[in-house]
Structure formats: C-alpha cells, structure tokens
PDB file of C-alpha atoms in Angstrom:
ATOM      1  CA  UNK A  22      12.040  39.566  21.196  1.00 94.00           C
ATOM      2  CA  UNK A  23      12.615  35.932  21.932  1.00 95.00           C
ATOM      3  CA  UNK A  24      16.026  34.470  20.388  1.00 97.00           C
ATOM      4  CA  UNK A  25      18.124  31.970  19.941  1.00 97.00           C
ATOM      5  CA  UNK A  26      21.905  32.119  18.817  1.00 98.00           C
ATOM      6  CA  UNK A  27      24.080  29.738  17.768  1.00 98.00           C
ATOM      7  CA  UNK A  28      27.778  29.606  17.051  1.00 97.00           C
ATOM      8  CA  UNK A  29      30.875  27.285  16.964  1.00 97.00           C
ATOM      9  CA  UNK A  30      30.652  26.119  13.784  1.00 96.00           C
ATOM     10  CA  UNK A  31      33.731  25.457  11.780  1.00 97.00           C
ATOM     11  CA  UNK A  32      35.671  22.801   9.635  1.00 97.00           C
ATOM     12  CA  UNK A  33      37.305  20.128  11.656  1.00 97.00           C
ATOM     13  CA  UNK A  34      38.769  17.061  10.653  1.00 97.00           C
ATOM     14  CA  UNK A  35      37.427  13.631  10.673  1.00 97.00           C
ATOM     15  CA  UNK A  36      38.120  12.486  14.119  1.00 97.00           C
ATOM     16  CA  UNK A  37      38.271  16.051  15.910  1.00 98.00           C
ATOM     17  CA  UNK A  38      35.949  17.733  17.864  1.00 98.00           C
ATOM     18  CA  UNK A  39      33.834  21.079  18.005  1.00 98.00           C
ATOM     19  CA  UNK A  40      31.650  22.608  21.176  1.00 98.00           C
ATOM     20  CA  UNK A  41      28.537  24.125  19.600  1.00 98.00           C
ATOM     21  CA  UNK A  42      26.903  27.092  21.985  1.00 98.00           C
ATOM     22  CA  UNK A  43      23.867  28.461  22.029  1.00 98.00           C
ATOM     23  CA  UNK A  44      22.202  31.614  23.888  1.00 97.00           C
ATOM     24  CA  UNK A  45      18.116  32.218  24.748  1.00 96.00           C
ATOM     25  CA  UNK A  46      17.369  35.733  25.546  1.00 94.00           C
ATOM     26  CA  UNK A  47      14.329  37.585  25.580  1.00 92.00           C
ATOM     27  CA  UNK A  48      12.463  34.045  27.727  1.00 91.00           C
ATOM     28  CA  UNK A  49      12.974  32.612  30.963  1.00 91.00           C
ATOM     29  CA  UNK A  50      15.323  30.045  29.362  1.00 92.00           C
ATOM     30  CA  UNK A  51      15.579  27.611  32.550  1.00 89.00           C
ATOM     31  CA  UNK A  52      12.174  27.197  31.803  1.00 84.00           C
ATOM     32  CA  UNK A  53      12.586  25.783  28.034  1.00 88.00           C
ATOM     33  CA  UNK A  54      13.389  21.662  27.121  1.00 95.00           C
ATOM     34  CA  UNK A  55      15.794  22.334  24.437  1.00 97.00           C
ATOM     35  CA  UNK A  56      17.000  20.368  21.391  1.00 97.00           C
ATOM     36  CA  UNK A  57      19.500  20.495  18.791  1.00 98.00           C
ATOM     37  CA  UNK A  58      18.419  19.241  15.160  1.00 98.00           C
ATOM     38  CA  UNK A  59      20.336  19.281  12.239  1.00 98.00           C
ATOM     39  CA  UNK A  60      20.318  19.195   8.389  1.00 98.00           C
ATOM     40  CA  UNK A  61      22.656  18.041   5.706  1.00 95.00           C
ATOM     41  CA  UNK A  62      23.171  19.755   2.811  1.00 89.00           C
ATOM     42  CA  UNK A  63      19.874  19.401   0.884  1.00 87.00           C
ATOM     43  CA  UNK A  64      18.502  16.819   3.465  1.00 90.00           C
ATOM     44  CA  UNK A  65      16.067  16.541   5.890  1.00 93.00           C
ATOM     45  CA  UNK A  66      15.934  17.218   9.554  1.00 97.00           C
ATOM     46  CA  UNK A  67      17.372  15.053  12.080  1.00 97.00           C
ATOM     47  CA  UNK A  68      16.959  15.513  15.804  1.00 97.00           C
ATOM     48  CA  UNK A  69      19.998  14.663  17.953  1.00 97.00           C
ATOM     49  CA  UNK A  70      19.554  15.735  21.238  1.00 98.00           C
ATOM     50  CA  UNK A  71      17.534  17.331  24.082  1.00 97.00           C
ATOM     51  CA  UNK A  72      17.664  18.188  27.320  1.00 97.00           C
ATOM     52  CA  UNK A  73      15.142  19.088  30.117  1.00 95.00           C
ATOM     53  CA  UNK A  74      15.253  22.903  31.569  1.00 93.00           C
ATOM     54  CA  UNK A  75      17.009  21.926  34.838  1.00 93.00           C
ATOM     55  CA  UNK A  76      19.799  19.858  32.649  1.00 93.00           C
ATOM     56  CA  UNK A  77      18.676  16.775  34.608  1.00 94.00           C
ATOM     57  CA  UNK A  78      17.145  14.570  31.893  1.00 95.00           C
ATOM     58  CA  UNK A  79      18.976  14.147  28.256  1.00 97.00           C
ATOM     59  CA  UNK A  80      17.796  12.043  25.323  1.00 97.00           C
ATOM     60  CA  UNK A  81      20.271  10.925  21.954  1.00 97.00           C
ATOM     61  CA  UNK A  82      19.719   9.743  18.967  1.00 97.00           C
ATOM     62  CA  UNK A  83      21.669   6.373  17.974  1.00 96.00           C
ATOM     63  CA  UNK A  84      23.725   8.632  15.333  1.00 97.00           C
ATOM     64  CA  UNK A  85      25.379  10.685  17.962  1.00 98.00           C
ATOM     65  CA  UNK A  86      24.710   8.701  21.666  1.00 97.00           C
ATOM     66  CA  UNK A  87      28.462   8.216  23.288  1.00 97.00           C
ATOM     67  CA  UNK A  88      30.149  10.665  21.157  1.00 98.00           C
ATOM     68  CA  UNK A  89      28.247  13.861  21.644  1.00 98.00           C
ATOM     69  CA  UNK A  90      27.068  15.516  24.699  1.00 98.00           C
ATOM     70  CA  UNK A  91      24.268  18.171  25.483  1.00 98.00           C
ATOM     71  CA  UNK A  92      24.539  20.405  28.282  1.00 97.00           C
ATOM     72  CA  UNK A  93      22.839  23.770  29.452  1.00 97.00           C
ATOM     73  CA  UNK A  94      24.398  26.544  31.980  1.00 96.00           C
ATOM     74  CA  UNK A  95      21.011  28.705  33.234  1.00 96.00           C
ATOM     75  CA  UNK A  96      22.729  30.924  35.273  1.00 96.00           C
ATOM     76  CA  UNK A  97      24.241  32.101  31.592  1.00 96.00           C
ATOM     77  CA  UNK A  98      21.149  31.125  29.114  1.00 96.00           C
ATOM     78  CA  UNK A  99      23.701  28.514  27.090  1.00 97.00           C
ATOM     79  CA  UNK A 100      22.953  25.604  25.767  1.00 98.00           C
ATOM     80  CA  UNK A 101      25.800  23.351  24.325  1.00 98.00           C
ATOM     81  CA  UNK A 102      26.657  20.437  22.255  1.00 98.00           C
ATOM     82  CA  UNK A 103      30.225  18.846  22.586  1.00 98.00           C
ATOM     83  CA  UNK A 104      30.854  16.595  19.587  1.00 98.00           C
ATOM     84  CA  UNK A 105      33.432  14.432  19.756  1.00 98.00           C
ATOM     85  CA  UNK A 106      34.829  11.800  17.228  1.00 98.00           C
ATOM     86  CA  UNK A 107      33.410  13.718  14.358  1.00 98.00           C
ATOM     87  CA  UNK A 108      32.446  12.319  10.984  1.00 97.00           C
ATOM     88  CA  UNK A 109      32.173  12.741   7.426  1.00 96.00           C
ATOM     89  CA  UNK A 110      28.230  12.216   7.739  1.00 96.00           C
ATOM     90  CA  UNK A 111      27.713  14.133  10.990  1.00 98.00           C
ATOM     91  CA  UNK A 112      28.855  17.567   8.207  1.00 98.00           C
ATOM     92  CA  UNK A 113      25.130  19.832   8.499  1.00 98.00           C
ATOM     93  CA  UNK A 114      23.574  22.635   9.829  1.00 98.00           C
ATOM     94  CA  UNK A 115      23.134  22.823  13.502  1.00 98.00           C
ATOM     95  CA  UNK A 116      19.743  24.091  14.899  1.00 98.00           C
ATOM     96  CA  UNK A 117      19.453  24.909  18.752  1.00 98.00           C
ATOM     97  CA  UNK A 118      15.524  25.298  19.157  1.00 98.00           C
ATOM     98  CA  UNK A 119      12.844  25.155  22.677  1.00 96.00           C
ATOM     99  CA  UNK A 120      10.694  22.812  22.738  1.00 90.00           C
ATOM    100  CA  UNK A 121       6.655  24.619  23.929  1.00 83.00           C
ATOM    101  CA  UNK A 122       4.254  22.161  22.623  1.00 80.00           C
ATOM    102  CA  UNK A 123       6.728  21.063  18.949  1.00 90.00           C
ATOM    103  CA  UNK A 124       9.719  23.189  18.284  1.00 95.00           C
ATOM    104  CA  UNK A 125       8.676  26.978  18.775  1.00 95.00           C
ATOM    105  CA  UNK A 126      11.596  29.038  18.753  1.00 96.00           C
ATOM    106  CA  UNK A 127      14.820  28.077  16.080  1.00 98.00           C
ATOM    107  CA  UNK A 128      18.074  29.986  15.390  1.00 98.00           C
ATOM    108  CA  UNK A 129      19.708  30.832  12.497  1.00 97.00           C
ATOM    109  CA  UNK A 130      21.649  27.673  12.842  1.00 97.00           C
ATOM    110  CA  UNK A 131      25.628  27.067  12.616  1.00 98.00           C
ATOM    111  CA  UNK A 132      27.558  24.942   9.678  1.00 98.00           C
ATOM    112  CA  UNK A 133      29.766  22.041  10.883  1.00 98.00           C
ATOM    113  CA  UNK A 134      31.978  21.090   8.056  1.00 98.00           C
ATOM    114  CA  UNK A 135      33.661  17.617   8.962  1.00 97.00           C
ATOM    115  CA  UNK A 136      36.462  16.886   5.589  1.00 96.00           C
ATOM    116  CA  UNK A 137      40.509  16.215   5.489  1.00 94.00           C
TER     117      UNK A 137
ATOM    118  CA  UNK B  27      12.655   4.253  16.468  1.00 95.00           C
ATOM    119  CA  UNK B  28       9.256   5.649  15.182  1.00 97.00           C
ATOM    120  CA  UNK B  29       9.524   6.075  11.042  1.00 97.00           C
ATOM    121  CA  UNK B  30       7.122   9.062   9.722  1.00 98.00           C
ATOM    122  CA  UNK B  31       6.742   8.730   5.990  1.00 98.00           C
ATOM    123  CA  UNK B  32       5.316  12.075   4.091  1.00 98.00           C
ATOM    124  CA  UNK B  33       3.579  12.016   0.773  1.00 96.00           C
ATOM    125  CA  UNK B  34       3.483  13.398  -1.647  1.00 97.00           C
ATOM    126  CA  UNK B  35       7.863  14.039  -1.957  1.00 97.00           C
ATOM    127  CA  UNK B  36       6.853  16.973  -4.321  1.00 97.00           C
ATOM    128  CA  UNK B  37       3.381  18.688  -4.915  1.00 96.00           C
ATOM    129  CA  UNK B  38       3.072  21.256  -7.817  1.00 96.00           C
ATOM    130  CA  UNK B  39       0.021  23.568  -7.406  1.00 95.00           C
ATOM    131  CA  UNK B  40      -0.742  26.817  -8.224  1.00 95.00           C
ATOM    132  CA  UNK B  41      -1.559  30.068  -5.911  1.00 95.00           C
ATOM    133  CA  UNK B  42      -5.403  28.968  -4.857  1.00 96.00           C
ATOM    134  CA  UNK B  43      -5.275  25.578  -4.841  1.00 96.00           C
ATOM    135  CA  UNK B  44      -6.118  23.456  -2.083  1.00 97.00           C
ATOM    136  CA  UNK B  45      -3.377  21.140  -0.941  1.00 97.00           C
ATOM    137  CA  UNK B  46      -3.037  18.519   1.149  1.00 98.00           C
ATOM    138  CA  UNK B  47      -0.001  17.027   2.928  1.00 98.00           C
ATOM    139  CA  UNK B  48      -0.189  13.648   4.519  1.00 98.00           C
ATOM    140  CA  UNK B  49       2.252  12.318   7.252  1.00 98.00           C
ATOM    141  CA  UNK B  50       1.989   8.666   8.277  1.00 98.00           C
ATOM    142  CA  UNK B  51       3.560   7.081  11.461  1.00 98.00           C
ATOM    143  CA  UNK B  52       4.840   3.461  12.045  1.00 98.00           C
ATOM    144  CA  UNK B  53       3.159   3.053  15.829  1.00 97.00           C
ATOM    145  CA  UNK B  54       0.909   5.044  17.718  1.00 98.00           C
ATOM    146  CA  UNK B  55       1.946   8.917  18.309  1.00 97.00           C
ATOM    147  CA  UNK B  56      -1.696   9.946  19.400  1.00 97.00           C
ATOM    148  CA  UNK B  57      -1.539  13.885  18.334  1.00 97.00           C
ATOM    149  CA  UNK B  58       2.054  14.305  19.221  1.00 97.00           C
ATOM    150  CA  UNK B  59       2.817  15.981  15.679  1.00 98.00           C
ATOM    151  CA  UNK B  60       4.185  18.921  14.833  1.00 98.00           C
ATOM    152  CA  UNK B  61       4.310  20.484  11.244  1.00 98.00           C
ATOM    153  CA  UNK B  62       7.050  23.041  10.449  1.00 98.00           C
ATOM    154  CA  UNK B  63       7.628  24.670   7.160  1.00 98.00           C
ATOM    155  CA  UNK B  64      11.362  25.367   5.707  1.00 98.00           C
ATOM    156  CA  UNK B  65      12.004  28.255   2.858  1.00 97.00           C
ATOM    157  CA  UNK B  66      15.598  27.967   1.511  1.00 94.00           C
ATOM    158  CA  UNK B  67      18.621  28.848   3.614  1.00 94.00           C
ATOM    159  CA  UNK B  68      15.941  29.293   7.110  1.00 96.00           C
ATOM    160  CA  UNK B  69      15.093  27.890   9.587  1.00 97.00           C
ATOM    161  CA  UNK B  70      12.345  25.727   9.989  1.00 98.00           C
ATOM    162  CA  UNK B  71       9.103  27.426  11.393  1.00 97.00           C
ATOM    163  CA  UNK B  72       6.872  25.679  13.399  1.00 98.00           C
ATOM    164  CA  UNK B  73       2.705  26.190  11.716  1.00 98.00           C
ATOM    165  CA  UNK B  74       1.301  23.341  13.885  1.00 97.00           C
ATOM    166  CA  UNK B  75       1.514  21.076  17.079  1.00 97.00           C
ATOM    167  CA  UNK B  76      -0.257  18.511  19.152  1.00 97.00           C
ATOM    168  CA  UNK B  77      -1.984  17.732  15.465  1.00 97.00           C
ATOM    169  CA  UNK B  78      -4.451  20.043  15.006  1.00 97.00           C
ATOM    170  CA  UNK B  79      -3.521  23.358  16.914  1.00 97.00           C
ATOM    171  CA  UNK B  80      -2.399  26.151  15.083  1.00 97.00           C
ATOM    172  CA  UNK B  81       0.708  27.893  16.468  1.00 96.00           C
ATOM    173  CA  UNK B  82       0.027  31.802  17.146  1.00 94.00           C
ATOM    174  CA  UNK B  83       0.663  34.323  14.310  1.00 95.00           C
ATOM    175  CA  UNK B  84       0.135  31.107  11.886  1.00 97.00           C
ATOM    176  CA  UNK B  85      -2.408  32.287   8.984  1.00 97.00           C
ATOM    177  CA  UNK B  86      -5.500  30.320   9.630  1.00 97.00           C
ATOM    178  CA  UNK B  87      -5.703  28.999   5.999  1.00 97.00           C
ATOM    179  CA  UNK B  88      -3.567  25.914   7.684  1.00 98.00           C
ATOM    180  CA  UNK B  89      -5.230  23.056   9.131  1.00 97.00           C
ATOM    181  CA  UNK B  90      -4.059  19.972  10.541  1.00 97.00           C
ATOM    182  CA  UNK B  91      -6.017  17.215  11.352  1.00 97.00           C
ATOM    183  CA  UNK B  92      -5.426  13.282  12.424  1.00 97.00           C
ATOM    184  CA  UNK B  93      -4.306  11.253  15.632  1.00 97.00           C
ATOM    185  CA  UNK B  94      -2.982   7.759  16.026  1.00 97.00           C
ATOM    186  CA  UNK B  95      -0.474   7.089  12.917  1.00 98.00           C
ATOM    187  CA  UNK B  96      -2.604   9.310  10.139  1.00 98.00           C
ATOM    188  CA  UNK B  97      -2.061  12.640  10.034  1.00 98.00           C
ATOM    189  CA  UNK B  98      -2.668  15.645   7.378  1.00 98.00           C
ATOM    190  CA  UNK B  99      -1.765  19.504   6.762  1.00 98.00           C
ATOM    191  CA  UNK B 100      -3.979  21.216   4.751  1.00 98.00           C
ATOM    192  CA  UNK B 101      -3.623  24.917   3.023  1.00 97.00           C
ATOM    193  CA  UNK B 102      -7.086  25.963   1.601  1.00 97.00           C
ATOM    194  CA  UNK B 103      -6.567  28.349  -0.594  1.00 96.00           C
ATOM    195  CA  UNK B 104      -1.885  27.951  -1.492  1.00 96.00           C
ATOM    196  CA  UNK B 105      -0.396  31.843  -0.987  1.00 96.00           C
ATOM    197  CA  UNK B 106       2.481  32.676  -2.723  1.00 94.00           C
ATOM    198  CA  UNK B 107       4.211  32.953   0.596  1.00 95.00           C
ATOM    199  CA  UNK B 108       3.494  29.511   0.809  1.00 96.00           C
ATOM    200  CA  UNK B 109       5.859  27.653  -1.260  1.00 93.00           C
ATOM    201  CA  UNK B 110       8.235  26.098   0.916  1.00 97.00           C
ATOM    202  CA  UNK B 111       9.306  22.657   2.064  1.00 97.00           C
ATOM    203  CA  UNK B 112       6.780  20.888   4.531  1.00 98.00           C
ATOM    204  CA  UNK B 113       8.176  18.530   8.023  1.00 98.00           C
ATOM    205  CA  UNK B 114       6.207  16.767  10.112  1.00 98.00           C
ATOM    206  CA  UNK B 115       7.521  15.765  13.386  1.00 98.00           C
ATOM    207  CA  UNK B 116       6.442  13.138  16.292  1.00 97.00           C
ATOM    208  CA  UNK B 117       7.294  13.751  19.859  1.00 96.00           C
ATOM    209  CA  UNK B 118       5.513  11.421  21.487  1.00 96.00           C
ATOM    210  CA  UNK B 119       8.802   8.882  21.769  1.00 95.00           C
ATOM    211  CA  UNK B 120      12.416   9.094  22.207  1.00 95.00           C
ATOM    212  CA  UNK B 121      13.938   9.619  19.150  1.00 96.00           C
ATOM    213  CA  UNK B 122      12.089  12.413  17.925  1.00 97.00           C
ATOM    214  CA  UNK B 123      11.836  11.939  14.134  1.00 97.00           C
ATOM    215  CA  UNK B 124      10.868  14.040  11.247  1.00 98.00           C
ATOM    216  CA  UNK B 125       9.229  13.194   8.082  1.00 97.00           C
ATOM    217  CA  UNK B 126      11.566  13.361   4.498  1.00 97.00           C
ATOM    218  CA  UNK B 127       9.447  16.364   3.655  1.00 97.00           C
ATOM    219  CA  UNK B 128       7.379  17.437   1.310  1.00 97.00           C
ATOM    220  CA  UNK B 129       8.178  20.605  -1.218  1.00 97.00           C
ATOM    221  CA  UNK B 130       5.440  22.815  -2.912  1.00 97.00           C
ATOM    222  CA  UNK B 131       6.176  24.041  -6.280  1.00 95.00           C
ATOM    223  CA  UNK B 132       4.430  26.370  -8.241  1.00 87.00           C
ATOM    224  CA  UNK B 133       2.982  24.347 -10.995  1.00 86.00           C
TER     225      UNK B 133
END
C-alpha cells in the first residue's frame, strides 16, 4: 500500500524553528515531485513548497520563500521541510503529498503550533 | 500569483440532487485543475485532475468539465458519502493555489 508519513510537529515559539519529515513507502519515491500544503485551523489549503524527484528543482510560496526550506534524501524515502523564523500565522496542519497528474497520495498530516 | 475563486462558499442539497461546483481562475490555467474533496479531520482526496479526468477508484457520478479560467465539478445524483468540503487546485503556474472551498450540507 502506497503511504505517506509525516511527523515533527510540535509547539514552538514565535521565532523558533521545527524540521518536518516525511517517509513514501510502498512507490518508487525518487520518482514522485513532492509538495507540502498546509491548513489552518478551519481554513483552506495553502501550498508552500515542492520539489522535483531528483531534489534539483524547488518552488516557494511568498509566505514561506527565505525562511523555509524543502529537501528530499532518496536513498532514505524522506522528504523534509526546515522552517525557520516561525510565526503566529504559519500555526496549521502540515500535508506532505506526490504530485501524479494533481496531488494523488496525502498523509495524515502533522500540527505545527507556533504561540508564547 | 494565479487567484481561483469557488462558488457557491456553501451548497445545501439533499441525497439525489444534482450539484454543481464552479471554480474560476484569474489567467489562463488550460486544464491544469485538480479537484480534491476534504471530510473533517482528513486529508484531502484527490476526485479529479487535468480538468476532466477522473482519478482511479473515484465513483463515476463525478464529472469535471472546463479549460481556460472556467471550470466545474459536478455530482449527478449527491451520496451521502458525499458531503464534504470541495478544493479546486491549478498547477499550471508557480504558486500552486487552491480555491476557498466549497462545503455540501445536507439541506
């Protein structure tokens, strides 16, 4: 069965930082574009980031360009997000999910609480 | 950045009703659009991409139809199963944005 994991969630300050991971199995994952997308409490969905299967071409949205940072280790099937400088508004669920043709495979997603 | 504006916010309708969901774009996407739907506390699942094809194991009582900025999802005949919170999605430019969603409510 094809999966997707994520984990690294916590509560961090405002200011801190947090490294988000996320496993494929059951897929080739070197194969697999990935993103990360999140969602606020009772919000919509935001996409943040993606990155090409061979790690070599990365995308941001304006929200989190120079203070987070998408990276991918295929020799482990991880996929990470480091998020640095962390704010009140960037508090949501984070989604790792492959991009086939749209978003085809999700995870359960992991809660990134950002408060004093 | 490309905006994608959904209507209707909220749709009430009852278990056999046809609905329609309409997604609109601010440029050009062609038929890079994908529709997910969201049930509380889940991840989104994704029904539809590239506009009109239906992602496998998707009920075929889903449609999707449109290209250019225009774009619709359509459930002919609503399932219980189907009440849920509607996204569509471009991915035809850097940002990737989603629509606000839509949420169907049994009337």
């Amino acid at each position: 069965e094809e999966q997707l994991l994520e984990s690294g969630g916590g509560l961090v300050q405002p200011g801190g930082s947090l490294r988000l991971s996320c496993v494929g199995s059951g897929y080739t994952f070197r194969n697999g574009p990935m993103s990360w997308v999140r969602q606020a409490p009772r919000k919509g969905l935001e996409w943040i980031s993606a990155i090409s299967g061979s790690g070599g071409s990365i995308y941001y949205a304006d929200s989190v360009k120079g203070r987070f940072t998408i990276s991918r280790d295929n020799s482990k099937n991880m996929l990470y997000l480091q998020m640095n400088s962390l704010r009140a508004e960037d508090s949501a669920i984070y989604y790792c999910a492959r991009r086939s043709s749209g978003l085809d495979l999700w995870g359960q997603g992991t809660l990134v609480a950002v408060s004093s | 950045d490309i905006q994608m504006t959904q209507s209707p916010s909220t749709l009430s309708a009852s278990v056999g009703d046809r609905v329609t969901v309409t997604c609109r774009a601010s440029q050009s996407i062609s038929s890079w659009l994908a529709w997910y739907q969201q049930k509380p506390g889940k991840a989104p699942k994704l029904l539809m991409y590239k506009a009109a094809t239906l992602e496998s194991g998707v009920p075929s009582r889903f449609s999707g139809g449109g290209s250019g900025t225009e774009f619709t999802l359509t459930i002919s005949s609503l399932q219980p199963d189907d009440f849920a919170t509607y996204f569509c999605q471009q991915y035809s430019h850097y940002p990737w944005t989603f629509g606000q969603g839509t949420k169907v409510e049994i009337k």
